[in-house]
Amino acid sequence: MWNIESLDLDAYLARIGHDRVAPSAEALRSLHRAHVLAIPFENIDVILGTHPGISLEAIQAKLVGRQRGGYCYEHALLFGAALEQLGFEVVRRVARVQPHKAGPRTHALLKVGVGGEEFLADVGFGAGQLYPTPLKDGAVVDQAGWDHRLTQDGDVWTLSKQTPDGWIPQHASNDEPVRPIDYEVYHHYVSTHPNSPFTGRPVVMRVADGEVRRLVGNTLTTEHPHTPPTERPVPPADLPDVLASLDVVLSDEEVDRLRLV
């Protein structure tokens, strides 16, 4: 159903700089980290009106072949196909973003089984998740310097982030079955609706140990644990260099069109 056989696994592993591994919890953690560090979260093709869609062939051509980034559907579908080819058990999920507010149910992530354990693998949640989270009530994982906690209420699992204001819900999901057409519908909304956070301005996010960088519109924000974030405006002339520093390299034509946006 998910067309995983179309993925060139060796090309993907070369893209993230990882060897073939046998399924294990440690291998999942290593692959998750390698994917997030190698492939940016970004919506540039949405802004330019040139998004190729979320077929696995299109995702592979963009994120692996062109060495670009993408958002949650692209990341989750690519990572899920690679994990299944490696022998992990994978279930595609959809989460409601900011479930304590009026957030939409539009975020794609994975439940992964290996060695009798289950994990949430969330390689496409902006710059949030460097590692998988054990699917256990109360599990806390240090995500690059920021604690995240998973809690269960009935069949719903909520991921929250520790902040100075307490635990803030990030998203909530369950095991309601997801089909490829569901991701297509959610992708259509996220990539075209005027109220979507991804249609009106560039969003590029990168995470590393102890640092998160976000370009949202024309503002670059840098965060480190336990210190206030810093912000700086990005004038159009600096846009190519800033994008390149976030591992998003565009053609001159794409940069010119993005400046107009």
PDB file of C-alpha atoms in Angstrom:
ATOM      1  CA  MET A   1       0.000   0.000   0.000  1.00  0.00           C
ATOM      2  CA  TRP A   2       2.871   2.372   0.794  1.00  0.00           C
ATOM      3  CA  ASN A   3       5.019   1.449  -2.242  1.00  0.00           C
ATOM      4  CA  ILE A   4       8.148   0.985  -0.115  1.00  0.00           C
ATOM      5  CA  GLU A   5       9.846  -1.150  -2.771  1.00  0.00           C
ATOM      6  CA  SER A   6      10.338   1.956  -4.932  1.00  0.00           C
ATOM      7  CA  LEU A   7      12.842   3.401  -2.444  1.00  0.00           C
ATOM      8  CA  ASP A   8      16.537   3.090  -3.316  1.00  0.00           C
ATOM      9  CA  LEU A   9      17.649   2.194   0.206  1.00  0.00           C
ATOM     10  CA  ASP A  10      21.366   2.467  -0.517  1.00  0.00           C
ATOM     11  CA  ALA A  11      20.928   5.977  -1.929  1.00  0.00           C
ATOM     12  CA  TYR A  12      18.887   6.989   1.115  1.00  0.00           C
ATOM     13  CA  LEU A  13      21.477   5.619   3.548  1.00  0.00           C
ATOM     14  CA  ALA A  14      24.205   7.459   1.651  1.00  0.00           C
ATOM     15  CA  ARG A  15      22.142  10.671   1.941  1.00  0.00           C
ATOM     16  CA  ILE A  16      21.978  10.393   5.741  1.00  0.00           C
ATOM     17  CA  GLY A  17      25.483   8.962   6.107  1.00  0.00           C
ATOM     18  CA  HIS A  18      24.446   5.691   7.745  1.00  0.00           C
ATOM     19  CA  ASP A  19      25.352   2.041   7.207  1.00  0.00           C
ATOM     20  CA  ARG A  20      22.848  -0.768   6.717  1.00  0.00           C
ATOM     21  CA  VAL A  21      21.915  -2.123  10.135  1.00  0.00           C
ATOM     22  CA  ALA A  22      19.854  -4.935  11.577  1.00  0.00           C
ATOM     23  CA  PRO A  23      16.672  -3.836  13.370  1.00  0.00           C
ATOM     24  CA  SER A  24      17.194  -2.892  17.009  1.00  0.00           C
ATOM     25  CA  ALA A  25      16.211  -0.081  19.357  1.00  0.00           C
ATOM     26  CA  GLU A  26      19.727   1.352  19.161  1.00  0.00           C
ATOM     27  CA  ALA A  27      19.714   1.176  15.352  1.00  0.00           C
ATOM     28  CA  LEU A  28      16.395   3.049  15.280  1.00  0.00           C
ATOM     29  CA  ARG A  29      17.831   5.757  17.526  1.00  0.00           C
ATOM     30  CA  SER A  30      20.918   6.080  15.328  1.00  0.00           C
ATOM     31  CA  LEU A  31      18.940   6.170  12.074  1.00  0.00           C
ATOM     32  CA  HIS A  32      16.477   8.713  13.480  1.00  0.00           C
ATOM     33  CA  ARG A  33      19.271  11.044  14.546  1.00  0.00           C
ATOM     34  CA  ALA A  34      21.112  10.659  11.229  1.00  0.00           C
ATOM     35  CA  HIS A  35      17.957  11.446   9.221  1.00  0.00           C
ATOM     36  CA  VAL A  36      17.115  14.591  11.199  1.00  0.00           C
ATOM     37  CA  LEU A  37      20.676  15.915  11.087  1.00  0.00           C
ATOM     38  CA  ALA A  38      21.015  15.303   7.339  1.00  0.00           C
ATOM     39  CA  ILE A  39      17.653  16.351   5.869  1.00  0.00           C
ATOM     40  CA  PRO A  40      16.176  19.792   6.643  1.00  0.00           C
ATOM     41  CA  PHE A  41      12.596  20.592   7.494  1.00  0.00           C
ATOM     42  CA  GLU A  42      11.480  23.128   4.891  1.00  0.00           C
ATOM     43  CA  ASN A  43       8.507  24.277   2.833  1.00  0.00           C
ATOM     44  CA  ILE A  44      10.223  26.194   0.022  1.00  0.00           C
ATOM     45  CA  ASP A  45       8.522  24.289  -2.823  1.00  0.00           C
ATOM     46  CA  VAL A  46       5.126  25.032  -1.249  1.00  0.00           C
ATOM     47  CA  ILE A  47       5.925  28.751  -1.208  1.00  0.00           C
ATOM     48  CA  LEU A  48       7.129  28.668  -4.815  1.00  0.00           C
ATOM     49  CA  GLY A  49       4.106  26.660  -5.994  1.00  0.00           C
ATOM     50  CA  THR A  50       6.348  23.870  -7.325  1.00  0.00           C
ATOM     51  CA  HIS A  51       5.799  21.090  -4.777  1.00  0.00           C
ATOM     52  CA  PRO A  52       6.116  17.745  -6.607  1.00  0.00           C
ATOM     53  CA  GLY A  53       3.654  15.870  -4.379  1.00  0.00           C
ATOM     54  CA  ILE A  54       4.172  13.143  -1.805  1.00  0.00           C
ATOM     55  CA  SER A  55       4.508   9.982  -3.843  1.00  0.00           C
ATOM     56  CA  LEU A  56       7.544   8.087  -2.610  1.00  0.00           C
ATOM     57  CA  GLU A  57       9.153   8.521  -6.030  1.00  0.00           C
ATOM     58  CA  ALA A  58       8.739  12.308  -5.833  1.00  0.00           C
ATOM     59  CA  ILE A  59       9.981  12.415  -2.243  1.00  0.00           C
ATOM     60  CA  GLN A  60      13.043  10.343  -3.082  1.00  0.00           C
ATOM     61  CA  ALA A  61      13.878  12.498  -6.109  1.00  0.00           C
ATOM     62  CA  LYS A  62      13.659  15.656  -3.994  1.00  0.00           C
ATOM     63  CA  LEU A  63      15.051  14.726  -0.562  1.00  0.00           C
ATOM     64  CA  VAL A  64      17.601  12.152  -1.724  1.00  0.00           C
ATOM     65  CA  GLY A  65      18.360  13.015  -5.363  1.00  0.00           C
ATOM     66  CA  ARG A  66      18.262  16.810  -5.117  1.00  0.00           C
ATOM     67  CA  GLN A  67      19.408  16.798  -1.479  1.00  0.00           C
ATOM     68  CA  ARG A  68      16.599  19.113  -0.457  1.00  0.00           C
ATOM     69  CA  GLY A  69      14.376  18.972   2.591  1.00  0.00           C
ATOM     70  CA  GLY A  70      10.647  18.726   3.103  1.00  0.00           C
ATOM     71  CA  TYR A  71       7.915  18.716   5.710  1.00  0.00           C
ATOM     72  CA  CYS A  72       6.298  15.985   7.774  1.00  0.00           C
ATOM     73  CA  TYR A  73       4.650  13.883   5.031  1.00  0.00           C
ATOM     74  CA  GLU A  74       7.852  13.723   3.028  1.00  0.00           C
ATOM     75  CA  HIS A  75      10.023  12.931   6.037  1.00  0.00           C
ATOM     76  CA  ALA A  76       7.680  10.334   7.525  1.00  0.00           C
ATOM     77  CA  LEU A  77       7.042   8.508   4.244  1.00  0.00           C
ATOM     78  CA  LEU A  78      10.739   8.414   3.357  1.00  0.00           C
ATOM     79  CA  PHE A  79      11.870   7.289   6.804  1.00  0.00           C
ATOM     80  CA  GLY A  80       9.045   4.756   7.102  1.00  0.00           C
ATOM     81  CA  ALA A  81       9.916   3.121   3.784  1.00  0.00           C
ATOM     82  CA  ALA A  82      13.594   2.883   4.762  1.00  0.00           C
ATOM     83  CA  LEU A  83      12.765   1.365   8.140  1.00  0.00           C
ATOM     84  CA  GLU A  84      10.461  -1.231   6.605  1.00  0.00           C
ATOM     85  CA  GLN A  85      13.084  -2.225   4.055  1.00  0.00           C
ATOM     86  CA  LEU A  86      15.526  -2.671   6.935  1.00  0.00           C
ATOM     87  CA  GLY A  87      13.073  -4.949   8.747  1.00  0.00           C
ATOM     88  CA  PHE A  88      11.402  -2.694  11.314  1.00  0.00           C
ATOM     89  CA  GLU A  89       7.636  -2.832  11.912  1.00  0.00           C
ATOM     90  CA  VAL A  90       6.118   0.503  10.873  1.00  0.00           C
ATOM     91  CA  VAL A  91       2.637   1.989  11.344  1.00  0.00           C
ATOM     92  CA  ARG A  92       1.851   5.395   9.815  1.00  0.00           C
ATOM     93  CA  ARG A  93       0.043   7.792  12.136  1.00  0.00           C
ATOM     94  CA  VAL A  94      -1.540  11.230  12.041  1.00  0.00           C
ATOM     95  CA  ALA A  95      -1.367  13.624  14.996  1.00  0.00           C
ATOM     96  CA  ARG A  96      -3.315  16.694  16.032  1.00  0.00           C
ATOM     97  CA  VAL A  97      -0.909  19.611  16.427  1.00  0.00           C
ATOM     98  CA  GLN A  98      -1.366  21.729  19.569  1.00  0.00           C
ATOM     99  CA  PRO A  99      -4.240  19.553  20.811  1.00  0.00           C
ATOM    100  CA  HIS A 100      -4.884  21.910  23.752  1.00  0.00           C
ATOM    101  CA  LYS A 101      -5.775  24.616  21.214  1.00  0.00           C
ATOM    102  CA  ALA A 102      -7.588  24.544  17.863  1.00  0.00           C
ATOM    103  CA  GLY A 103      -4.769  22.710  16.121  1.00  0.00           C
ATOM    104  CA  PRO A 104      -5.509  20.575  13.036  1.00  0.00           C
ATOM    105  CA  ARG A 105      -5.027  16.823  12.748  1.00  0.00           C
ATOM    106  CA  THR A 106      -2.426  17.129   9.998  1.00  0.00           C
ATOM    107  CA  HIS A 107       0.942  15.931  11.294  1.00  0.00           C
ATOM    108  CA  ALA A 108       2.463  12.697   9.943  1.00  0.00           C
ATOM    109  CA  LEU A 109       4.608  10.489  12.163  1.00  0.00           C
ATOM    110  CA  LEU A 110       5.386   6.797  12.693  1.00  0.00           C
ATOM    111  CA  LYS A 111       4.947   4.089  15.283  1.00  0.00           C
ATOM    112  CA  VAL A 112       7.865   1.679  15.030  1.00  0.00           C
ATOM    113  CA  GLY A 113       8.124  -1.770  16.545  1.00  0.00           C
ATOM    114  CA  VAL A 114      11.389  -3.620  17.148  1.00  0.00           C
ATOM    115  CA  GLY A 115      12.467  -6.317  19.609  1.00  0.00           C
ATOM    116  CA  GLY A 116       9.125  -6.302  21.414  1.00  0.00           C
ATOM    117  CA  GLU A 117       9.248  -2.542  22.042  1.00  0.00           C
ATOM    118  CA  GLU A 118       7.339   0.298  20.370  1.00  0.00           C
ATOM    119  CA  PHE A 119       8.476   3.852  19.690  1.00  0.00           C
ATOM    120  CA  LEU A 120       7.176   7.080  18.187  1.00  0.00           C
ATOM    121  CA  ALA A 121       9.510   8.087  15.368  1.00  0.00           C
ATOM    122  CA  ASP A 122       8.948  11.733  14.489  1.00  0.00           C
ATOM    123  CA  VAL A 123      11.607  12.888  12.025  1.00  0.00           C
ATOM    124  CA  GLY A 124       9.378  15.569  10.450  1.00  0.00           C
ATOM    125  CA  PHE A 125       8.165  17.667  13.376  1.00  0.00           C
ATOM    126  CA  GLY A 126      10.041  20.843  12.547  1.00  0.00           C
ATOM    127  CA  ALA A 127      13.159  21.038  14.665  1.00  0.00           C
ATOM    128  CA  GLY A 128      11.772  19.123  17.622  1.00  0.00           C
ATOM    129  CA  GLN A 129      12.660  15.455  17.672  1.00  0.00           C
ATOM    130  CA  LEU A 130      16.221  14.218  17.325  1.00  0.00           C
ATOM    131  CA  TYR A 131      15.474  10.763  18.768  1.00  0.00           C
ATOM    132  CA  PRO A 132      12.536   8.321  18.874  1.00  0.00           C
ATOM    133  CA  THR A 133      10.434   8.203  22.038  1.00  0.00           C
ATOM    134  CA  PRO A 134       9.485   4.908  23.754  1.00  0.00           C
ATOM    135  CA  LEU A 135       5.735   4.395  23.539  1.00  0.00           C
ATOM    136  CA  LYS A 136       5.348   4.305  27.309  1.00  0.00           C
ATOM    137  CA  ASP A 137       3.206   6.486  29.545  1.00  0.00           C
ATOM    138  CA  GLY A 138       5.426   9.090  31.174  1.00  0.00           C
ATOM    139  CA  ALA A 139       8.487   8.441  28.999  1.00  0.00           C
ATOM    140  CA  VAL A 140      10.799  11.476  28.918  1.00  0.00           C
ATOM    141  CA  VAL A 141      13.483  11.924  26.246  1.00  0.00           C
ATOM    142  CA  ASP A 142      16.090  14.672  26.065  1.00  0.00           C
ATOM    143  CA  GLN A 143      15.691  16.027  22.528  1.00  0.00           C
ATOM    144  CA  ALA A 144      18.922  17.917  21.847  1.00  0.00           C
ATOM    145  CA  GLY A 145      18.695  19.663  25.220  1.00  0.00           C
ATOM    146  CA  TRP A 146      14.923  20.036  25.606  1.00  0.00           C
ATOM    147  CA  ASP A 147      12.966  17.391  27.543  1.00  0.00           C
ATOM    148  CA  HIS A 148       9.892  15.938  25.822  1.00  0.00           C
ATOM    149  CA  ARG A 149       7.367  13.700  27.578  1.00  0.00           C
ATOM    150  CA  LEU A 150       4.868  11.198  26.221  1.00  0.00           C
ATOM    151  CA  THR A 151       1.653  10.597  28.165  1.00  0.00           C
ATOM    152  CA  GLN A 152      -1.310   8.308  27.541  1.00  0.00           C
ATOM    153  CA  ASP A 153      -5.012   9.045  28.000  1.00  0.00           C
ATOM    154  CA  GLY A 154      -7.114   6.132  26.751  1.00  0.00           C
ATOM    155  CA  ASP A 155      -5.849   5.410  23.246  1.00  0.00           C
ATOM    156  CA  VAL A 156      -4.408   8.920  22.768  1.00  0.00           C
ATOM    157  CA  TRP A 157      -0.699   9.617  23.200  1.00  0.00           C
ATOM    158  CA  THR A 158       0.310  13.247  23.751  1.00  0.00           C
ATOM    159  CA  LEU A 159       3.837  14.533  23.256  1.00  0.00           C
ATOM    160  CA  SER A 160       4.670  17.588  25.392  1.00  0.00           C
ATOM    161  CA  LYS A 161       7.729  19.826  25.670  1.00  0.00           C
ATOM    162  CA  GLN A 162       9.176  21.119  28.930  1.00  0.00           C
ATOM    163  CA  THR A 163       9.227  24.925  28.929  1.00  0.00           C
ATOM    164  CA  PRO A 164       9.577  27.624  31.607  1.00  0.00           C
ATOM    165  CA  ASP A 165       5.755  27.634  31.641  1.00  0.00           C
ATOM    166  CA  GLY A 166       5.524  23.891  32.223  1.00  0.00           C
ATOM    167  CA  TRP A 167       4.752  20.993  29.884  1.00  0.00           C
ATOM    168  CA  ILE A 168       3.256  22.322  26.638  1.00  0.00           C
ATOM    169  CA  PRO A 169       1.463  19.786  24.380  1.00  0.00           C
ATOM    170  CA  GLN A 170       3.030  19.498  20.920  1.00  0.00           C
ATOM    171  CA  HIS A 171       0.771  16.893  19.292  1.00  0.00           C
ATOM    172  CA  ALA A 172      -1.537  13.978  20.074  1.00  0.00           C
ATOM    173  CA  SER A 173      -2.066  10.760  18.104  1.00  0.00           C
ATOM    174  CA  ASN A 174      -3.556   7.305  18.270  1.00  0.00           C
ATOM    175  CA  ASP A 175      -3.653   4.133  16.182  1.00  0.00           C
ATOM    176  CA  GLU A 176      -6.562   5.116  13.952  1.00  0.00           C
ATOM    177  CA  PRO A 177      -5.661   3.517  10.606  1.00  0.00           C
ATOM    178  CA  VAL A 178      -4.102   5.817   8.017  1.00  0.00           C
ATOM    179  CA  ARG A 179      -4.110   5.226   4.261  1.00  0.00           C
ATOM    180  CA  PRO A 180      -2.044   6.961   1.576  1.00  0.00           C
ATOM    181  CA  ILE A 181      -5.114   8.917   0.447  1.00  0.00           C
ATOM    182  CA  ASP A 182      -5.388  10.409   3.948  1.00  0.00           C
ATOM    183  CA  TYR A 183      -1.879  11.821   3.707  1.00  0.00           C
ATOM    184  CA  GLU A 184      -2.724  13.163   0.249  1.00  0.00           C
ATOM    185  CA  VAL A 185      -5.755  15.007   1.655  1.00  0.00           C
ATOM    186  CA  TYR A 186      -3.816  16.439   4.603  1.00  0.00           C
ATOM    187  CA  HIS A 187      -0.936  17.433   2.324  1.00  0.00           C
ATOM    188  CA  HIS A 188      -3.366  19.238   0.008  1.00  0.00           C
ATOM    189  CA  TYR A 189      -4.710  21.276   2.921  1.00  0.00           C
ATOM    190  CA  VAL A 190      -1.290  22.072   4.373  1.00  0.00           C
ATOM    191  CA  SER A 191       0.218  23.032   1.021  1.00  0.00           C
ATOM    192  CA  THR A 192      -2.675  25.099  -0.382  1.00  0.00           C
ATOM    193  CA  HIS A 193      -5.034  26.433   2.305  1.00  0.00           C
ATOM    194  CA  PRO A 194      -4.543  30.134   3.124  1.00  0.00           C
ATOM    195  CA  ASN A 195      -4.774  29.369   6.852  1.00  0.00           C
ATOM    196  CA  SER A 196      -2.001  26.790   6.698  1.00  0.00           C
ATOM    197  CA  PRO A 197       1.208  27.910   8.472  1.00  0.00           C
ATOM    198  CA  PHE A 198       3.195  26.722   5.444  1.00  0.00           C
ATOM    199  CA  THR A 199       1.587  28.595   2.544  1.00  0.00           C
ATOM    200  CA  GLY A 200       2.336  32.227   3.367  1.00  0.00           C
ATOM    201  CA  ARG A 201       6.015  32.346   4.332  1.00  0.00           C
ATOM    202  CA  PRO A 202       9.200  30.282   4.246  1.00  0.00           C
ATOM    203  CA  VAL A 203       9.675  27.891   7.169  1.00  0.00           C
ATOM    204  CA  VAL A 204      13.060  26.185   7.527  1.00  0.00           C
ATOM    205  CA  MET A 205      14.141  24.424  10.722  1.00  0.00           C
ATOM    206  CA  ARG A 206      17.326  22.673  11.830  1.00  0.00           C
ATOM    207  CA  VAL A 207      18.194  20.948  15.099  1.00  0.00           C
ATOM    208  CA  ALA A 208      21.540  19.851  16.480  1.00  0.00           C
ATOM    209  CA  ASP A 209      22.791  19.033  19.959  1.00  0.00           C
ATOM    210  CA  GLY A 210      21.963  22.036  22.107  1.00  0.00           C
ATOM    211  CA  GLU A 211      20.750  24.250  19.274  1.00  0.00           C
ATOM    212  CA  VAL A 212      17.637  24.887  17.220  1.00  0.00           C
ATOM    213  CA  ARG A 213      17.565  27.324  14.288  1.00  0.00           C
ATOM    214  CA  ARG A 214      14.366  28.496  12.606  1.00  0.00           C
ATOM    215  CA  LEU A 215      13.866  30.724   9.609  1.00  0.00           C
ATOM    216  CA  VAL A 216      10.219  31.830   9.615  1.00  0.00           C
ATOM    217  CA  GLY A 217       9.401  34.495   7.084  1.00  0.00           C
ATOM    218  CA  ASN A 218      12.315  36.942   7.209  1.00  0.00           C
ATOM    219  CA  THR A 219      13.343  36.232  10.825  1.00  0.00           C
ATOM    220  CA  LEU A 220      16.058  33.797  11.875  1.00  0.00           C
ATOM    221  CA  THR A 221      15.663  32.549  15.459  1.00  0.00           C
ATOM    222  CA  THR A 222      18.358  30.624  17.312  1.00  0.00           C
ATOM    223  CA  GLU A 223      17.622  28.783  20.555  1.00  0.00           C
ATOM    224  CA  HIS A 224      19.791  27.101  23.163  1.00  0.00           C
ATOM    225  CA  PRO A 225      18.565  25.308  26.299  1.00  0.00           C
ATOM    226  CA  HIS A 226      17.908  27.459  29.359  1.00  0.00           C
ATOM    227  CA  THR A 227      18.634  30.782  27.618  1.00  0.00           C
ATOM    228  CA  PRO A 228      16.328  33.243  25.843  1.00  0.00           C
ATOM    229  CA  PRO A 229      16.186  32.853  22.049  1.00  0.00           C
ATOM    230  CA  THR A 230      17.902  35.355  19.793  1.00  0.00           C
ATOM    231  CA  GLU A 231      16.352  36.768  16.635  1.00  0.00           C
ATOM    232  CA  ARG A 232      17.703  38.647  13.657  1.00  0.00           C
ATOM    233  CA  PRO A 233      16.046  39.919  10.484  1.00  0.00           C
ATOM    234  CA  VAL A 234      17.141  38.374   7.198  1.00  0.00           C
ATOM    235  CA  PRO A 235      17.202  40.945   4.366  1.00  0.00           C
ATOM    236  CA  PRO A 236      16.623  39.607   0.838  1.00  0.00           C
ATOM    237  CA  ALA A 237      20.313  39.935  -0.059  1.00  0.00           C
ATOM    238  CA  ASP A 238      21.258  37.539   2.767  1.00  0.00           C
ATOM    239  CA  LEU A 239      18.616  34.939   1.957  1.00  0.00           C
ATOM    240  CA  PRO A 240      20.782  32.553  -0.137  1.00  0.00           C
ATOM    241  CA  ASP A 241      23.527  32.436   2.499  1.00  0.00           C
ATOM    242  CA  VAL A 242      21.076  31.934   5.356  1.00  0.00           C
ATOM    243  CA  LEU A 243      19.282  29.144   3.496  1.00  0.00           C
ATOM    244  CA  ALA A 244      22.599  27.494   2.662  1.00  0.00           C
ATOM    245  CA  SER A 245      23.581  27.662   6.343  1.00  0.00           C
ATOM    246  CA  LEU A 246      20.374  25.720   7.035  1.00  0.00           C
ATOM    247  CA  ASP A 247      21.344  23.160   4.355  1.00  0.00           C
ATOM    248  CA  VAL A 248      18.805  24.389   1.801  1.00  0.00           C
ATOM    249  CA  VAL A 249      20.568  25.207  -1.467  1.00  0.00           C
ATOM    250  CA  LEU A 250      18.405  26.735  -4.199  1.00  0.00           C
ATOM    251  CA  SER A 251      19.022  27.738  -7.781  1.00  0.00           C
ATOM    252  CA  ASP A 252      19.389  31.440  -8.578  1.00  0.00           C
ATOM    253  CA  GLU A 253      15.925  31.397 -10.145  1.00  0.00           C
ATOM    254  CA  GLU A 254      14.388  29.866  -7.029  1.00  0.00           C
ATOM    255  CA  VAL A 255      16.090  32.430  -4.811  1.00  0.00           C
ATOM    256  CA  ASP A 256      14.787  35.299  -6.961  1.00  0.00           C
ATOM    257  CA  ARG A 257      11.228  33.950  -6.807  1.00  0.00           C
ATOM    258  CA  LEU A 258      11.488  33.396  -3.066  1.00  0.00           C
ATOM    259  CA  ARG A 259      12.598  37.005  -2.550  1.00  0.00           C
ATOM    260  CA  LEU A 260       9.423  38.163  -4.252  1.00  0.00           C
ATOM    261  CA  VAL A 261       7.382  36.106  -1.810  1.00  0.00           C
TER     262      VAL A 261
END
